[in-house]
Short mmCIF file of C-alpha atoms in Angstrom, two decimals:
data_model
loop_
_atom_site.label_atom_id
_atom_site.label_comp_id
_atom_site.label_asym_id
_atom_site.label_seq_id
_atom_site.Cartn_x
_atom_site.Cartn_y
_atom_site.Cartn_z
CA UNK A 1 0.00 0.00 0.00
CA UNK A 2 1.22 3.48 -0.85
CA UNK A 3 0.89 6.27 1.69
CA UNK A 4 -0.57 9.61 0.67
CA UNK A 5 2.60 11.58 1.56
CA UNK A 6 4.69 9.19 -0.56
CA UNK A 7 2.27 9.53 -3.47
CA UNK A 8 2.30 13.33 -3.14
CA UNK A 9 6.11 13.34 -2.99
CA UNK A 10 6.52 11.26 -6.17
CA UNK A 11 3.83 13.29 -7.95
CA UNK A 12 5.76 16.47 -7.09
CA UNK A 13 9.00 14.89 -8.34
CA UNK A 14 7.43 13.82 -11.64
CA UNK A 15 5.81 17.26 -12.02
CA UNK A 16 9.19 18.98 -11.47
CA UNK A 17 10.94 16.65 -13.93
CA UNK A 18 8.25 17.24 -16.53
CA UNK A 19 8.50 21.01 -16.06
CA UNK A 20 12.26 20.77 -16.61
CA UNK A 21 11.79 18.60 -19.71
CA UNK A 22 8.99 20.88 -20.93
CA UNK A 23 11.15 23.97 -20.52
CA UNK A 24 13.99 22.21 -22.35
CA UNK A 25 11.66 21.20 -25.21
CA UNK A 26 10.24 24.72 -25.32
CA UNK A 27 13.73 26.23 -25.57
CA UNK A 28 15.00 23.70 -28.14
CA UNK A 29 12.56 23.70 -31.06
CA UNK A 30 14.16 20.59 -32.61
CA UNK A 31 13.50 18.59 -29.45
CA UNK A 32 9.90 19.80 -29.38
CA UNK A 33 9.52 18.83 -33.05
CA UNK A 34 11.04 15.41 -32.36
CA UNK A 35 8.57 14.83 -29.52
CA UNK A 36 5.71 15.83 -31.84
CA UNK A 37 6.89 13.37 -34.51
CA UNK A 38 7.24 10.63 -31.89
CA UNK A 39 3.68 11.25 -30.66
CA UNK A 40 2.28 11.29 -34.20
CA UNK A 41 4.10 8.13 -35.28
CA UNK A 42 3.23 6.16 -32.13
CA UNK A 43 -0.45 7.15 -32.30
CA UNK A 44 -0.67 6.28 -36.00
CA UNK A 45 1.21 2.97 -35.73
CA UNK A 46 -0.79 1.67 -32.78
CA UNK A 47 -4.20 2.80 -34.05
CA UNK A 48 -3.50 1.40 -37.52
CA UNK A 49 -2.25 -1.87 -36.02
CA UNK A 50 -5.34 -2.14 -33.84
CA UNK A 51 -7.71 -1.54 -36.73
CA UNK A 52 -5.79 -4.01 -38.90
CA UNK A 53 -6.05 -6.70 -36.23
CA UNK A 54 -9.79 -5.99 -35.92
CA UNK A 55 -10.24 -6.43 -39.69
CA UNK A 56 -8.26 -9.68 -39.65
CA UNK A 57 -10.30 -10.90 -36.69
CA UNK A 58 -13.60 -10.12 -38.43
CA UNK A 59 -12.43 -11.83 -41.62
CA UNK A 60 -11.25 -15.00 -39.86
CA UNK A 61 -14.33 -15.15 -37.64
CA UNK A 62 -17.08 -14.53 -40.19
CA UNK A 63 -15.53 -15.57 -43.50
CA UNK A 64 -13.22 -18.43 -42.50
CA UNK A 65 -15.32 -19.41 -39.47
CA UNK A 66 -12.11 -19.73 -37.46
CA UNK A 67 -11.87 -16.97 -34.79
CA UNK A 68 -8.45 -15.97 -33.54
CA UNK A 69 -8.41 -15.83 -29.74
CA UNK A 70 -5.43 -13.51 -29.54
CA UNK A 71 -6.85 -10.96 -32.01
CA UNK A 72 -9.33 -9.37 -29.60
CA UNK A 73 -6.67 -8.93 -26.97
CA UNK A 74 -4.15 -7.39 -29.37
CA UNK A 75 -6.81 -5.11 -30.88
CA UNK A 76 -7.74 -3.86 -27.40
CA UNK A 77 -4.11 -3.24 -26.46
CA UNK A 78 -3.15 -1.56 -29.76
CA UNK A 79 -6.19 0.74 -29.78
CA UNK A 80 -5.64 1.68 -26.11
CA UNK A 81 -1.99 2.46 -26.77
CA UNK A 82 -2.85 4.47 -29.89
CA UNK A 83 -5.54 6.42 -28.06
CA UNK A 84 -3.21 7.31 -25.20
CA UNK A 85 -0.59 8.64 -27.61
CA UNK A 86 -3.38 10.37 -29.53
CA UNK A 87 -4.45 12.23 -26.38
CA UNK A 88 -1.04 13.85 -26.31
CA UNK A 89 -1.34 14.82 -29.99
CA UNK A 90 -4.76 16.37 -29.35
CA UNK A 91 -3.37 18.30 -26.37
CA UNK A 92 -0.44 19.58 -28.45
CA UNK A 93 -2.82 20.80 -31.15
CA UNK A 94 -5.25 22.16 -28.54
CA UNK A 95 -8.12 20.08 -29.84
CA UNK A 96 -9.58 18.78 -26.59
CA UNK A 97 -13.20 19.51 -25.87
CA UNK A 98 -13.76 22.36 -23.47
CA UNK A 99 -16.58 24.39 -21.98
CA UNK A 100 -16.00 28.05 -22.74
CA UNK A 101 -19.03 29.62 -21.04
CA UNK A 102 -16.91 31.49 -18.47
CA UNK A 103 -13.81 31.64 -20.66
CA UNK A 104 -15.56 33.60 -23.43
CA UNK A 105 -16.69 36.46 -21.15
CA UNK A 106 -13.47 37.23 -19.25
CA UNK A 107 -10.66 39.57 -20.22
CA UNK A 108 -7.54 38.45 -22.14
CA UNK A 109 -5.44 38.65 -18.98
CA UNK A 110 -7.85 36.39 -17.07
CA UNK A 111 -7.95 33.99 -20.04
CA UNK A 112 -4.16 33.88 -19.95
CA UNK A 113 -4.16 33.07 -16.22
CA UNK A 114 -6.90 30.45 -16.70
CA UNK A 115 -4.86 28.80 -19.48
CA UNK A 116 -1.78 28.62 -17.25
CA UNK A 117 -3.82 27.25 -14.32
CA UNK A 118 -5.55 24.66 -16.53
CA UNK A 119 -2.24 23.41 -17.91
CA UNK A 120 -0.67 23.27 -14.45
CA UNK A 121 -3.65 21.31 -13.10
CA UNK A 122 -3.44 18.99 -16.09
CA UNK A 123 0.29 18.55 -15.51
CA UNK A 124 -0.21 17.65 -11.84
CA UNK A 125 -3.02 15.22 -12.69
CA UNK A 126 -0.99 13.53 -15.46
CA UNK A 127 2.01 13.31 -13.12
CA UNK A 128 -0.18 11.71 -10.46
CA UNK A 129 -1.49 9.19 -13.00
CA UNK A 130 2.09 8.46 -14.11
CA UNK A 131 3.08 7.66 -10.52
CA UNK A 132 0.02 5.51 -9.86
CA UNK A 133 0.58 3.82 -13.23
CA UNK A 134 4.12 2.89 -12.19
CA UNK A 135 2.74 1.52 -8.91
CA UNK A 136 0.23 -0.57 -10.89
CA UNK A 137 2.99 -1.93 -13.15
CA UNK A 138 5.11 -2.91 -10.14
CA UNK A 139 2.09 -4.59 -8.55
CA UNK A 140 1.25 -6.53 -11.73
CA UNK A 141 4.88 -7.56 -12.09
CA UNK A 142 4.89 -8.81 -8.52
CA UNK A 143 1.71 -10.85 -9.13
CA UNK A 144 3.16 -12.39 -12.28
CA UNK A 145 -0.13 -12.32 -14.18
CA UNK A 146 0.01 -13.30 -17.84
CA UNK A 147 -2.29 -12.83 -20.80
CA UNK A 148 -4.66 -15.75 -21.41
CA UNK A 149 -4.05 -16.11 -25.15
CA UNK A 150 -0.51 -14.86 -25.69
CA UNK A 151 1.23 -15.60 -22.37
CA UNK A 152 2.63 -12.04 -22.38
CA UNK A 153 3.08 -10.63 -18.86
CA UNK A 154 0.15 -8.35 -18.05
CA UNK A 155 2.46 -5.61 -16.79
CA UNK A 156 3.90 -5.21 -20.31
CA UNK A 157 0.42 -4.80 -21.79
CA UNK A 158 -0.41 -2.16 -19.15
CA UNK A 159 2.77 -0.12 -19.61
CA UNK A 160 0.75 2.39 -21.62
CA UNK A 161 -0.70 3.81 -18.41
CA UNK A 162 2.53 5.30 -17.03
CA UNK A 163 4.05 5.90 -20.49
CA UNK A 164 0.96 7.56 -21.93
CA UNK A 165 0.40 9.78 -18.92
CA UNK A 166 4.11 10.70 -18.80
CA UNK A 167 3.89 11.87 -22.41
CA UNK A 168 0.66 13.67 -21.57
CA UNK A 169 2.37 15.37 -18.59
CA UNK A 170 5.28 16.40 -20.81
CA UNK A 171 2.88 18.00 -23.29
CA UNK A 172 1.10 19.85 -20.46
CA UNK A 173 4.52 21.11 -19.28
CA UNK A 174 5.41 22.33 -22.77
CA UNK A 175 2.02 24.04 -22.96
CA UNK A 176 2.67 25.82 -19.65
CA UNK A 177 5.71 27.55 -21.15
CA UNK A 178 3.97 28.25 -24.46
CA UNK A 179 0.99 29.80 -22.67
CA UNK A 180 3.30 31.76 -20.38
CA UNK A 181 4.96 33.30 -23.44
CA UNK A 182 1.65 33.74 -25.25
CA UNK A 183 1.27 31.11 -27.97
CA UNK A 184 -0.76 32.21 -30.98
CA UNK A 185 -4.45 31.76 -30.35
CA UNK A 186 -6.30 29.20 -32.45
CA UNK A 187 -9.00 30.88 -34.49
CA UNK A 188 -12.62 29.82 -34.09
CA UNK A 189 -13.42 26.91 -36.35
CA UNK A 190 -9.93 25.41 -36.11
CA UNK A 191 -10.90 23.10 -33.28
CA UNK A 192 -9.55 24.72 -30.13
CA UNK A 193 -12.72 24.63 -28.07
CA UNK A 194 -16.18 23.28 -28.62
CA UNK A 195 -18.71 25.53 -26.96
CA UNK A 196 -21.26 23.74 -24.81
#
C-alpha cells in the first residue's frame, strides 16, 4: 500500500521533472519537433495496427469461421496504446473539448491566467497518473499475471498507463511555457474549443 505523503512526494518529483523537460523542449525547437513526430508516429502505428487486427479478426471469424483468440486482446491493447498517444497529440494541437461559457466572457489577462492554471492542473493530474501507473505496473509484475491467449506478462500490456500519462504530462509542461509566453491563439473553427 502506498501512503498519501509518498504519493504526493513522487507526484511532485514527476511534475518537477516534466517542467524541466517541458522547458527544455520549449527552448530547443528541434527537441519539441522530435517529440511531436514521436507522438504522431506512435499514435498512427498503434491505431493502424489495432484496426488491422480488428479487420483480420472479423475476416477470420465470419468468413473463414475460425476466430483468432489472440486478435481481440491485441486489438484492445493496440487501440488503447494508440488512443493514449493520440491524447497527447490532441493536447499539443489544442483540440480537446472544453466548456467556454466562463472563458468567453473574461478579459484576455484572465484567459491567460486560466490557461496557465488549466495546464498546471493537467500537468499535476498527469504526473499523479504516471506515478500511480508505475505503482500498478510494479504490482502486476509482482503478481506475475500473464495474458490468457498470448502468455505475455500483463504488466507489459499495461505499460501504456505510465508511459501515456508521462507523455501527456510532458505536453502539459510544454504548454505551460507556451501559454506563459503567449502562444498564438487558435482561431474559431480550427478546433480549439467546442462551446457547450
